Short mmCIF file of the C-alpha atoms (twelve columns), coordinates in Angstrom:
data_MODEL
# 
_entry.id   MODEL 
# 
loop_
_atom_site.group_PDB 
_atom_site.id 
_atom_site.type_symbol 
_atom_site.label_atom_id 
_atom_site.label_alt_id 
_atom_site.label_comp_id 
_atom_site.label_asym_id 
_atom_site.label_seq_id 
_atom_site.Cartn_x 
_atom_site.Cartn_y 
_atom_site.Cartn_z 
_atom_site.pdbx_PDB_model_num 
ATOM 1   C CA . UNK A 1   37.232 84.006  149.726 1 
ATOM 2   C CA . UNK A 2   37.706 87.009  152.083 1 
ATOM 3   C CA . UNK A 3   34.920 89.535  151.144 1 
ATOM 4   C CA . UNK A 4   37.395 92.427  151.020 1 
ATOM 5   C CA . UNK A 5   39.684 90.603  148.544 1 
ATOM 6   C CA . UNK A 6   38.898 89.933  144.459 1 
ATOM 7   C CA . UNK A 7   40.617 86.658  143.204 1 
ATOM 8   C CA . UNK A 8   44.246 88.824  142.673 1 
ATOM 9   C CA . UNK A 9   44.232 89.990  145.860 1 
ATOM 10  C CA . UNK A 10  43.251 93.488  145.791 1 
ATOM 11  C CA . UNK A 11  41.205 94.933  148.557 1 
ATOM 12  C CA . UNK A 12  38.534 96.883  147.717 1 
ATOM 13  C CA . UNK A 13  40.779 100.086 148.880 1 
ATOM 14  C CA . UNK A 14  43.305 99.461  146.427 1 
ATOM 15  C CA . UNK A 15  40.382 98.728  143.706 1 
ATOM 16  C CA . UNK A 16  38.869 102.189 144.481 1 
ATOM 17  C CA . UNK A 17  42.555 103.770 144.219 1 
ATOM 18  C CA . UNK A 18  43.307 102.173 140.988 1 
ATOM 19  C CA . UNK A 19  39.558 103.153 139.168 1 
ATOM 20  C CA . UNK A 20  40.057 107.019 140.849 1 
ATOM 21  C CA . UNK A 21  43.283 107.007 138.769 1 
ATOM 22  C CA . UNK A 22  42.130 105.308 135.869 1 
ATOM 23  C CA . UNK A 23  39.111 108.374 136.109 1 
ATOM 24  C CA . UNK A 24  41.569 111.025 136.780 1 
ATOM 25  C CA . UNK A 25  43.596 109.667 133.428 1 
ATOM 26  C CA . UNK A 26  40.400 110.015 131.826 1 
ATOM 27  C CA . UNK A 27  39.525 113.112 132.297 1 
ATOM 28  C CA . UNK A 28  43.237 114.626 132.025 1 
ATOM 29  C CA . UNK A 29  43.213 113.302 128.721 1 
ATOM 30  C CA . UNK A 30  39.402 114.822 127.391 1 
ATOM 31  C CA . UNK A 31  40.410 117.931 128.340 1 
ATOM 32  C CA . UNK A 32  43.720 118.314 127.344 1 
ATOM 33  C CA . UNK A 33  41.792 117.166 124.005 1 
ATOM 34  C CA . UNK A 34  39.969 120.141 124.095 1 
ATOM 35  C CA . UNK A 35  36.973 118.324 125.834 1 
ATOM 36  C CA . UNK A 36  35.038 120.485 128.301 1 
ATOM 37  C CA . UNK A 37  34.969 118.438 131.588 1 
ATOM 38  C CA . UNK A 38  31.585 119.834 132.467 1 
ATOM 39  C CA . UNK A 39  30.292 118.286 129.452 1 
ATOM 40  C CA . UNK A 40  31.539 114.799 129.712 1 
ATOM 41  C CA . UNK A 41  32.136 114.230 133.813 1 
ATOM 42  C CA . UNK A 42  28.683 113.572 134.173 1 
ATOM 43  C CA . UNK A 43  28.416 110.984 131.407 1 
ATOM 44  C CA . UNK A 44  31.588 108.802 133.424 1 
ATOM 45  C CA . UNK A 45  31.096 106.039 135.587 1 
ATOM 46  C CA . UNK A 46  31.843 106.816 139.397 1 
ATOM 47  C CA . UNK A 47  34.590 105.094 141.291 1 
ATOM 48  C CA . UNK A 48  32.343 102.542 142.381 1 
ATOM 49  C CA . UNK A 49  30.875 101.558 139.123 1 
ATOM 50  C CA . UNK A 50  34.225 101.168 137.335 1 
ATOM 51  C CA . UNK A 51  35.736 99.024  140.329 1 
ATOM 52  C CA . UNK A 52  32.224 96.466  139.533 1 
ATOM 53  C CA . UNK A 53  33.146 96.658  135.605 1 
ATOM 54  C CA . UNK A 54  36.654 95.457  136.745 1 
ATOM 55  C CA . UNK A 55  35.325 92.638  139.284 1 
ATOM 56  C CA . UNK A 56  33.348 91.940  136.423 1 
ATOM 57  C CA . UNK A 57  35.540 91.335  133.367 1 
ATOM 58  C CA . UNK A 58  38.125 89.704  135.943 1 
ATOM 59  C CA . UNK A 59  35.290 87.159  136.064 1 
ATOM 60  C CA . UNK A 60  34.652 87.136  133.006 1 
ATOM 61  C CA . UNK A 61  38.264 86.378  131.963 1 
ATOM 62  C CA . UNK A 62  38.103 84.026  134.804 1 
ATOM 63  C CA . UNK A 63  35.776 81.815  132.422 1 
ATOM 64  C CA . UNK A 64  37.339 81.823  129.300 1 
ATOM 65  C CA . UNK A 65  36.461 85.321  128.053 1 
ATOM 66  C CA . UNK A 66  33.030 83.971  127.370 1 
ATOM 67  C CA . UNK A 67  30.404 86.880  127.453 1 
ATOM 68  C CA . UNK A 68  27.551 86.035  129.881 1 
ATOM 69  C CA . UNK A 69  24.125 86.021  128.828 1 
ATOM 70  C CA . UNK A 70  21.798 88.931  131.031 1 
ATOM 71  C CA . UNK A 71  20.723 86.414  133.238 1 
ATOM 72  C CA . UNK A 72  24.517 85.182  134.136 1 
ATOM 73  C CA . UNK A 73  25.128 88.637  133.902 1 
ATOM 74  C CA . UNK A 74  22.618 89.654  136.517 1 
ATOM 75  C CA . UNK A 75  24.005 87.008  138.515 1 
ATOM 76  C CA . UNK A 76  27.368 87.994  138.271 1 
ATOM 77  C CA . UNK A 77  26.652 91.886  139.332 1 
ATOM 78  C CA . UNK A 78  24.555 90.202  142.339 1 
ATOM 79  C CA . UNK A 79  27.359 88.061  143.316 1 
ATOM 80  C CA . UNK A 80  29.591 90.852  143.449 1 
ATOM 81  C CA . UNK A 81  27.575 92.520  146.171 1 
ATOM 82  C CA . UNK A 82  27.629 89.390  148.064 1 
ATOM 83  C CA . UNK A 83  31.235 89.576  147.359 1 
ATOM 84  C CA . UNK A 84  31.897 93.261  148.378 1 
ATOM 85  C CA . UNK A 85  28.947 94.237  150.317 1 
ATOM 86  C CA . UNK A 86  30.455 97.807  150.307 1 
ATOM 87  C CA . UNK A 87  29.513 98.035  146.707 1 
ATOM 88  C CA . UNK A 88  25.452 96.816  147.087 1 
ATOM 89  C CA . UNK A 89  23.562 99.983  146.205 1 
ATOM 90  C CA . UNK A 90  26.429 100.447 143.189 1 
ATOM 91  C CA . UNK A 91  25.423 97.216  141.876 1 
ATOM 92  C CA . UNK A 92  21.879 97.664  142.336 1 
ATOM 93  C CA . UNK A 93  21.283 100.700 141.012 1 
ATOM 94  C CA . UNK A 94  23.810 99.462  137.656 1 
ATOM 95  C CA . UNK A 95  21.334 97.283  137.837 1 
ATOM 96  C CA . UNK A 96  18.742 99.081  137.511 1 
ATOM 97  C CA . UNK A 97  20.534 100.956 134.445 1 
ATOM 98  C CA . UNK A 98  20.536 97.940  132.810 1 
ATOM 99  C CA . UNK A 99  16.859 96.969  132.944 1 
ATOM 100 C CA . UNK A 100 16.158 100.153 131.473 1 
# 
């Protein structure tokens, strides 16, 4: 598999595109909700981080919608770097989240 390409064929410059609009939705929607968007910006995920959750559930669906356990889990953020070395210190430091 071409590093810069998920299983549908997405480069990771499309990925990025989609999760900034998928953001952008997000916060058009909080604050015309009343939200103030220096309240809850900080709490969302960065571009980055929302294109590995999407990698990540693709591959999920990919095997039957099964949940992994942490350590498949682990393994699965891991391969993604390998996958999309452009996303490394994203995964790593999700990664680091998650231990906590």
């Amino acid at each position: 598999m071409d590093e810069t390409r998920n299983r549908r064929g997405a480069s990771l410059e499309v990925l990025r595109a989609e999760a900034h609009d998928e953001l952008q939705t997000i916060i058009h929607a909080r604050a015309r909700g009343g939200e103030d968007p220096w309240d809850f910006i900080p709490d969302l995920p960065t571009v980055d981080e929302l294109v590995v959750w999407m990698l990540r559930a693709e591959r999920i669906r990919d095997d039957d919608s099964r949940l992994p356990t942490p350590t498949r889990d682990y393994r699965l953020l891991r391969q993604i770097a390998l996958d999309h070395p452009d996303l490394t210190t994203t995964v790593w430091t999700m990664l680091g989240r998650l231990a906590h």
